[in-house]
JSON list of C-alpha atoms in Angstrom, two decimals:
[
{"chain": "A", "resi": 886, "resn": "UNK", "atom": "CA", "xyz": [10.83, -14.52, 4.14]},
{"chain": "A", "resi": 887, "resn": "UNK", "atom": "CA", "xyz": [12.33, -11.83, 1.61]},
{"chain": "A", "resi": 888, "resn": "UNK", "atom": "CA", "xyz": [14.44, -14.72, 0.09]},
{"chain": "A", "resi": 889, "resn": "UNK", "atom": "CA", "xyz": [11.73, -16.94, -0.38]},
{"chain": "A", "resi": 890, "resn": "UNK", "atom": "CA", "xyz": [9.52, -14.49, -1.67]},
{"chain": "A", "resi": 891, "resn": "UNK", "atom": "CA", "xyz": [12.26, -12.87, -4.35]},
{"chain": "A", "resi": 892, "resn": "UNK", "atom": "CA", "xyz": [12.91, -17.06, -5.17]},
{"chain": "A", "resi": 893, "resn": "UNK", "atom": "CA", "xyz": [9.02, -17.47, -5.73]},
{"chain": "A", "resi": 894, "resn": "UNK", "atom": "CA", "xyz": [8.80, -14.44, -7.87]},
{"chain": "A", "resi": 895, "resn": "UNK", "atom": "CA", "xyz": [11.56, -14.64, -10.09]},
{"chain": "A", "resi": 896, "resn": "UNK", "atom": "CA", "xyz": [10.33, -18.82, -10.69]},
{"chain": "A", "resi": 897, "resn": "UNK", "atom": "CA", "xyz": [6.99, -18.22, -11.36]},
{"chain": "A", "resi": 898, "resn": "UNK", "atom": "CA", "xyz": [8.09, -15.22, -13.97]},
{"chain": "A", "resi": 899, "resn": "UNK", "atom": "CA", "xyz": [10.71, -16.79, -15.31]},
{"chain": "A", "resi": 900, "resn": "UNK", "atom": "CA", "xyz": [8.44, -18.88, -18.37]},
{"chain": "A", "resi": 901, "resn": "UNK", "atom": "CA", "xyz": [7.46, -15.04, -19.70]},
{"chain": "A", "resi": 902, "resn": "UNK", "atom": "CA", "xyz": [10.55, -13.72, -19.87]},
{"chain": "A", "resi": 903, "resn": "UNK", "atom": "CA", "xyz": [12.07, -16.83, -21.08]},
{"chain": "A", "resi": 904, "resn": "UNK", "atom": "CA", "xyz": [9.65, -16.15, -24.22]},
{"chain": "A", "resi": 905, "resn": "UNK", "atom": "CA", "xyz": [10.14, -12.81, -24.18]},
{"chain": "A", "resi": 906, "resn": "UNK", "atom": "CA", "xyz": [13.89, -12.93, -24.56]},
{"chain": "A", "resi": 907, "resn": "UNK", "atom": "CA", "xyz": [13.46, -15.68, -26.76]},
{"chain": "A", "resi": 908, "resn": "UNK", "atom": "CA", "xyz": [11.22, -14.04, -29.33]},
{"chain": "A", "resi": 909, "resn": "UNK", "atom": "CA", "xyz": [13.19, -10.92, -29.05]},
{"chain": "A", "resi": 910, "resn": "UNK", "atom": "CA", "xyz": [16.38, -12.79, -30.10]},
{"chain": "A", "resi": 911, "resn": "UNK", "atom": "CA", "xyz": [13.93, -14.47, -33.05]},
{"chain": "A", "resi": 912, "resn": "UNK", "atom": "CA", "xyz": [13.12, -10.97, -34.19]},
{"chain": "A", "resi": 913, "resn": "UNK", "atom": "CA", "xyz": [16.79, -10.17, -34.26]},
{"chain": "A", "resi": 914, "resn": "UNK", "atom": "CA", "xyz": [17.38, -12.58, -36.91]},
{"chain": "A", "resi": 915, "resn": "UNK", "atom": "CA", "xyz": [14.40, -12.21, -38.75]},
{"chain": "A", "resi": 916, "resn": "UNK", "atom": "CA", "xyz": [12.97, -15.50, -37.57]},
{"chain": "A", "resi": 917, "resn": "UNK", "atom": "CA", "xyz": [9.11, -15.76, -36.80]},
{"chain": "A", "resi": 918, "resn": "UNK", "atom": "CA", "xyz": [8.36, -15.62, -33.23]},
{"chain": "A", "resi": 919, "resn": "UNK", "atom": "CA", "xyz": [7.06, -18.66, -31.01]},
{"chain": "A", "resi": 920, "resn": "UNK", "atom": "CA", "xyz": [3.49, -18.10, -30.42]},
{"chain": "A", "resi": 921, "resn": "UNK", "atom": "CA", "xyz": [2.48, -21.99, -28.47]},
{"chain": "A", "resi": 922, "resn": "UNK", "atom": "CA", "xyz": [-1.16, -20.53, -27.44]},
{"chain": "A", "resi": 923, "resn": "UNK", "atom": "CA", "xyz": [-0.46, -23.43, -24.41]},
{"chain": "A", "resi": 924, "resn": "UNK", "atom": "CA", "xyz": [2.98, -22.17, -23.75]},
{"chain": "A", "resi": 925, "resn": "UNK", "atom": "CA", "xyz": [1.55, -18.61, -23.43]},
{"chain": "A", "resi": 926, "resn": "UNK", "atom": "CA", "xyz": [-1.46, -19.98, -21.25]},
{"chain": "A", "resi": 927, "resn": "UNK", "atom": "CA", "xyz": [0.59, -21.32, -18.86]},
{"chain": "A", "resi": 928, "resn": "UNK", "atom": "CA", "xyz": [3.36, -18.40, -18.97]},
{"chain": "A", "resi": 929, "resn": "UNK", "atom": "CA", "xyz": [0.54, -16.29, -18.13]},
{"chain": "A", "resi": 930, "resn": "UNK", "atom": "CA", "xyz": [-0.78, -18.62, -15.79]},
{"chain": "A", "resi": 931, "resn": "UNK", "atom": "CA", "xyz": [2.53, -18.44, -13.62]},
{"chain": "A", "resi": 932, "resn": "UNK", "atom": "CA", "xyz": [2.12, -14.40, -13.64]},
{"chain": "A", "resi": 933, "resn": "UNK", "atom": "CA", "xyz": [-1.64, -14.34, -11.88]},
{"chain": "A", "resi": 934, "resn": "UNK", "atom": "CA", "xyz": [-0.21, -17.18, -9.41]},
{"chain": "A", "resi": 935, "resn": "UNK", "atom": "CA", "xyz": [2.55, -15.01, -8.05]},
{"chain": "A", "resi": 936, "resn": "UNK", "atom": "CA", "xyz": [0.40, -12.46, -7.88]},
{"chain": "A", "resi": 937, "resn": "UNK", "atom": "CA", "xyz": [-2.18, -14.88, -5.58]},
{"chain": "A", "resi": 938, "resn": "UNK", "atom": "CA", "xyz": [0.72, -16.27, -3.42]},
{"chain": "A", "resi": 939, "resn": "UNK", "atom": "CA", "xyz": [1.62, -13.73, -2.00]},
{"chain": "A", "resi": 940, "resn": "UNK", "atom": "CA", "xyz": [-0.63, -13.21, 0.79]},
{"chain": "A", "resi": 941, "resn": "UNK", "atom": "CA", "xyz": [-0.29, -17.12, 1.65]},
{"chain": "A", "resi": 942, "resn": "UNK", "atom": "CA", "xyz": [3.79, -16.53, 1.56]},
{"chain": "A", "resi": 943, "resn": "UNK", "atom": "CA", "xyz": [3.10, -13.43, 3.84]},
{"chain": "A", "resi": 944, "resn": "UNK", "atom": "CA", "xyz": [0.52, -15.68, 6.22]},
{"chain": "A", "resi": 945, "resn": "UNK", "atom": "CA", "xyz": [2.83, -18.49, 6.20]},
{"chain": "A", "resi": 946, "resn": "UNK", "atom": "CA", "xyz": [5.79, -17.11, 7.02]},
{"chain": "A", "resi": 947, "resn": "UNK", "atom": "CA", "xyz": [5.55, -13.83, 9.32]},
{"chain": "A", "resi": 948, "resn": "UNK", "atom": "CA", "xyz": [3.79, -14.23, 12.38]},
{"chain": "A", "resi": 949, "resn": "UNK", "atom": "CA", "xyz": [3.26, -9.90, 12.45]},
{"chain": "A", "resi": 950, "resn": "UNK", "atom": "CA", "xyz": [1.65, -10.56, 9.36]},
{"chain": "A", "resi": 951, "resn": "UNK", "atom": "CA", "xyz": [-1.18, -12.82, 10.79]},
{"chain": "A", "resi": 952, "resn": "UNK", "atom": "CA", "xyz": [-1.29, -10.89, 13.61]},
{"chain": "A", "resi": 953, "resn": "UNK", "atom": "CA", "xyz": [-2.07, -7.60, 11.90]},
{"chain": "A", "resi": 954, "resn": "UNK", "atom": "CA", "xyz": [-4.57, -9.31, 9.52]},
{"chain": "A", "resi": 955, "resn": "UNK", "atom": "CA", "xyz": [-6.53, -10.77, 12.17]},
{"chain": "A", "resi": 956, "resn": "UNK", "atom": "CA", "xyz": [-6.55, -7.71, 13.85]},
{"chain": "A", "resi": 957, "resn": "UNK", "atom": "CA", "xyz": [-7.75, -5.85, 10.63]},
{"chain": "A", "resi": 958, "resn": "UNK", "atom": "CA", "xyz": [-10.50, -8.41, 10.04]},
{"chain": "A", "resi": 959, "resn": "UNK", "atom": "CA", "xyz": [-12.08, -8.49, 13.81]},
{"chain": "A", "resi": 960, "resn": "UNK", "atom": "CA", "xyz": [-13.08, -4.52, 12.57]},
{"chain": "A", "resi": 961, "resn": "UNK", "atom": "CA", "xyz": [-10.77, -3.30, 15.12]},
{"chain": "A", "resi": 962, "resn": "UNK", "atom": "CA", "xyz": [-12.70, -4.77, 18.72]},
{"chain": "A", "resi": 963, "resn": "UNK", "atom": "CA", "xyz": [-9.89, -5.71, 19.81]},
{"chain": "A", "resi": 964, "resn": "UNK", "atom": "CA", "xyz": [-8.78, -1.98, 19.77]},
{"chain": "A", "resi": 965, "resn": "UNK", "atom": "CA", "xyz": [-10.21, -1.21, 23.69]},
{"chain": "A", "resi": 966, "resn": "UNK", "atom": "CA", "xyz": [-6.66, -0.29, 24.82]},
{"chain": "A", "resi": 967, "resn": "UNK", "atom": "CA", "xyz": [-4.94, 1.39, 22.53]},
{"chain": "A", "resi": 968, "resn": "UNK", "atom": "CA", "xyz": [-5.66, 4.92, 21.30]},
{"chain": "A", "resi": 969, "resn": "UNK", "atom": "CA", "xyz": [-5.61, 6.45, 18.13]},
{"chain": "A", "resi": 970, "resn": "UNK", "atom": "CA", "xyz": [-6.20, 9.84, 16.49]},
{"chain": "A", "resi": 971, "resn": "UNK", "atom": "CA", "xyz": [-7.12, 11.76, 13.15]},
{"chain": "A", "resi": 972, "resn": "UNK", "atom": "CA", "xyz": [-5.93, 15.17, 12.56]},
{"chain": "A", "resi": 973, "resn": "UNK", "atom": "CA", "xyz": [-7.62, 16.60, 9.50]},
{"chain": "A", "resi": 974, "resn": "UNK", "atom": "CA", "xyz": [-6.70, 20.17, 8.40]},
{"chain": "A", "resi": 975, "resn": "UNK", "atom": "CA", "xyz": [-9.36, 21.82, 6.18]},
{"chain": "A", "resi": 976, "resn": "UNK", "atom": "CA", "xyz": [-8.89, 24.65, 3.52]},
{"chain": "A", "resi": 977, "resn": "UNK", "atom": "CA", "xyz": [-9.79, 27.35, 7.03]},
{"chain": "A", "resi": 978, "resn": "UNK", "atom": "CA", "xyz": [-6.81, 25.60, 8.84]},
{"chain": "A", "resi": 979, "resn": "UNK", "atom": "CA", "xyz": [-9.02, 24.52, 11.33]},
{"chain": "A", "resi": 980, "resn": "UNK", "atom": "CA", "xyz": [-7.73, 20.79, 12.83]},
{"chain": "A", "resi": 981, "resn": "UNK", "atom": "CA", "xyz": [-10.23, 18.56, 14.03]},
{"chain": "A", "resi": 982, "resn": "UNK", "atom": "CA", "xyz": [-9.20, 15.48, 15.98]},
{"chain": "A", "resi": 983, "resn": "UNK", "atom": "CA", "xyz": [-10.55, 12.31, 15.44]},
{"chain": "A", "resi": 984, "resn": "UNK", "atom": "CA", "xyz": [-12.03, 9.44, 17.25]},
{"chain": "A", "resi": 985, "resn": "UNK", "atom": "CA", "xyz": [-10.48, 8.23, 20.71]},
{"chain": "A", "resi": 986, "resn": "UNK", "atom": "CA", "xyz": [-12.03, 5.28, 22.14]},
{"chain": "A", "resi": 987, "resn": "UNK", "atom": "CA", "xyz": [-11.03, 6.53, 25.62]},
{"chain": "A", "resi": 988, "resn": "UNK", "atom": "CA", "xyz": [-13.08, 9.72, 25.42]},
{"chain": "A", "resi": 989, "resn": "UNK", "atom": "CA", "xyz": [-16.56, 8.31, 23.73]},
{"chain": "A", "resi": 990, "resn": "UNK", "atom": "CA", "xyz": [-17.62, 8.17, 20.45]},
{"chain": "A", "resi": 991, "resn": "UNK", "atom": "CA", "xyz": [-16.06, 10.76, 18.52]},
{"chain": "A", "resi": 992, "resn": "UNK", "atom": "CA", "xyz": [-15.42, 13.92, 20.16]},
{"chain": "A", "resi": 993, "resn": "UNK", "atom": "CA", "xyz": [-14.01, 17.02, 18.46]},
{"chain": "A", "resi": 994, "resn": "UNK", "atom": "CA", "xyz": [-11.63, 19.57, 18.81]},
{"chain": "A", "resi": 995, "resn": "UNK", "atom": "CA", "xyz": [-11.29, 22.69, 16.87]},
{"chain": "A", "resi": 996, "resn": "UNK", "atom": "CA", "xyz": [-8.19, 24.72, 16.87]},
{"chain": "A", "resi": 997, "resn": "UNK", "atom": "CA", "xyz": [-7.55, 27.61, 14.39]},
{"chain": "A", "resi": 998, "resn": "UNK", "atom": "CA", "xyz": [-3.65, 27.36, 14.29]},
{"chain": "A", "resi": 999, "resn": "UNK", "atom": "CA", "xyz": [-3.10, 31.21, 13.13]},
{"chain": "A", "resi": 1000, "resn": "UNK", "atom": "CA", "xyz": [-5.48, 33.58, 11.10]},
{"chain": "A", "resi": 1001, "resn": "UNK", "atom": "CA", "xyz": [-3.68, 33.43, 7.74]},
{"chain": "A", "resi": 1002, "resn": "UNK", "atom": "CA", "xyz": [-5.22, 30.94, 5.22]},
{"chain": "A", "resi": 1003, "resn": "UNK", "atom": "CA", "xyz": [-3.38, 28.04, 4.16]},
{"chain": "A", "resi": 1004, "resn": "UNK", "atom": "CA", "xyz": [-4.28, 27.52, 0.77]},
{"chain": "A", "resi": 1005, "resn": "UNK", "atom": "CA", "xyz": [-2.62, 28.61, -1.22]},
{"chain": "A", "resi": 1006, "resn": "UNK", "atom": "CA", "xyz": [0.43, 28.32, 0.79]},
{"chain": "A", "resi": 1007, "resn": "UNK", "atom": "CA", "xyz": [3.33, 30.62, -0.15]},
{"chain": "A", "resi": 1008, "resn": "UNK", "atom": "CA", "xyz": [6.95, 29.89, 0.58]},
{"chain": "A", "resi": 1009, "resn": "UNK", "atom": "CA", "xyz": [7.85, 30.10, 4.39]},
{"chain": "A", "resi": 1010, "resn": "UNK", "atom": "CA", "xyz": [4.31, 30.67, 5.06]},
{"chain": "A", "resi": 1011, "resn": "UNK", "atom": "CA", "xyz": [4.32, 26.74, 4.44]},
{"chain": "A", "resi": 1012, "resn": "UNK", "atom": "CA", "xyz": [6.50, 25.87, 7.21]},
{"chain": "A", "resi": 1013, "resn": "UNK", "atom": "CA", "xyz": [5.19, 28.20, 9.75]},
{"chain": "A", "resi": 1014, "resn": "UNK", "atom": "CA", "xyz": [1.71, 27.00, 9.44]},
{"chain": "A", "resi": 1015, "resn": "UNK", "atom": "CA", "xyz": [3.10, 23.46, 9.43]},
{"chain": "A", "resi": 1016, "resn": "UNK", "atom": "CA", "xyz": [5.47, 24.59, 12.85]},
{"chain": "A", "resi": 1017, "resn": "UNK", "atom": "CA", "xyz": [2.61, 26.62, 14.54]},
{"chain": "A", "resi": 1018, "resn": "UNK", "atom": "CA", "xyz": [-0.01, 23.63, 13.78]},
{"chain": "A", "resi": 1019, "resn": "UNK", "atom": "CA", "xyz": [1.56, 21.45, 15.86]},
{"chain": "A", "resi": 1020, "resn": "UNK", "atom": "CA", "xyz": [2.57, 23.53, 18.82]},
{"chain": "A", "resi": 1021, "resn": "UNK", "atom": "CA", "xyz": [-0.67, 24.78, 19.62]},
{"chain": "A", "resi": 1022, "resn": "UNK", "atom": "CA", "xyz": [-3.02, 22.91, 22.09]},
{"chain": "A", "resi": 1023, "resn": "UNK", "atom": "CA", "xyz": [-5.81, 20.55, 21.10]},
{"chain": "A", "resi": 1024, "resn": "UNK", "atom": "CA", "xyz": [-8.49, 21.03, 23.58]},
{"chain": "A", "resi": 1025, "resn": "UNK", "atom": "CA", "xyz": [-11.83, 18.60, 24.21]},
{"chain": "A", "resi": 1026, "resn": "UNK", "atom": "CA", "xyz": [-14.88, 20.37, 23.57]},
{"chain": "A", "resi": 1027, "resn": "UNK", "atom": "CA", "xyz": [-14.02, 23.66, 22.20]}
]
């Protein structure tokens, strides 16, 4: 897939920088540069196609790929099994923990990891907070 997509790329870019070179080497010599409004057109033209493509390239050639995007478009209902969770960590360094669709729709859990603030976060202080976030407990319904 990687070779086909580097192969792709450097095809479809290869008209630019052909004039781009080109005129460069014009300027060099003090020679006007090429300006064929059509040449540029489709130049340009190649640029917005590789930039379309890709997605098909991706879809056409990795199976993960159409997976994941089929998963992604269903809105996630094919999600009943699998579990996932948000930590968020607000300017009190309280965590919160997001969704799980095992426990209902969106319980919460509120841990304060240690009473010093962590903004603004001073040097070891950093990595402490960061070591004693994760050890402590995350408990439903506090």
């Amino acid at each position: 897939m990687l070779v086909v997509v580097v192969a792709i790329f450097a095809t479809l870019w290869l008209p630019y920088r052909t004039l781009l070179v080109y005129n460069s080497l014009l300027a060099m010599f003090g020679q006007q540069p090429f300006k064929d409004l059509w040449y540029l057109l489709f130049a340009k033209t190649c640029i917005f196609i590789n930039s379309a493509i890709n997605p098909i390239l991706y879809n056409a050639l990795s199976v993960k790929f159409r997976r994941s995007f089929k998963k992604m478009l269903s809105c996630g209902s094919s999600r009943a099994g699998n579990q996932w969770h948000l930590t968020l960590l607000n300017s009190e360094g309280v965590r919160r923990l997001g969704r799980s669709p095992s426990s209902g729709p969106a319980h919460r859990a509120v841990a304060h990891s240690s009473t010093r603030p962590l903004y603004p976060p001073t040097g070891t202080q950093v990595l402490d907070t960061a070591l004693s976030a994760h050890a402590s407990p995350l408990t439903p319904g506090n």
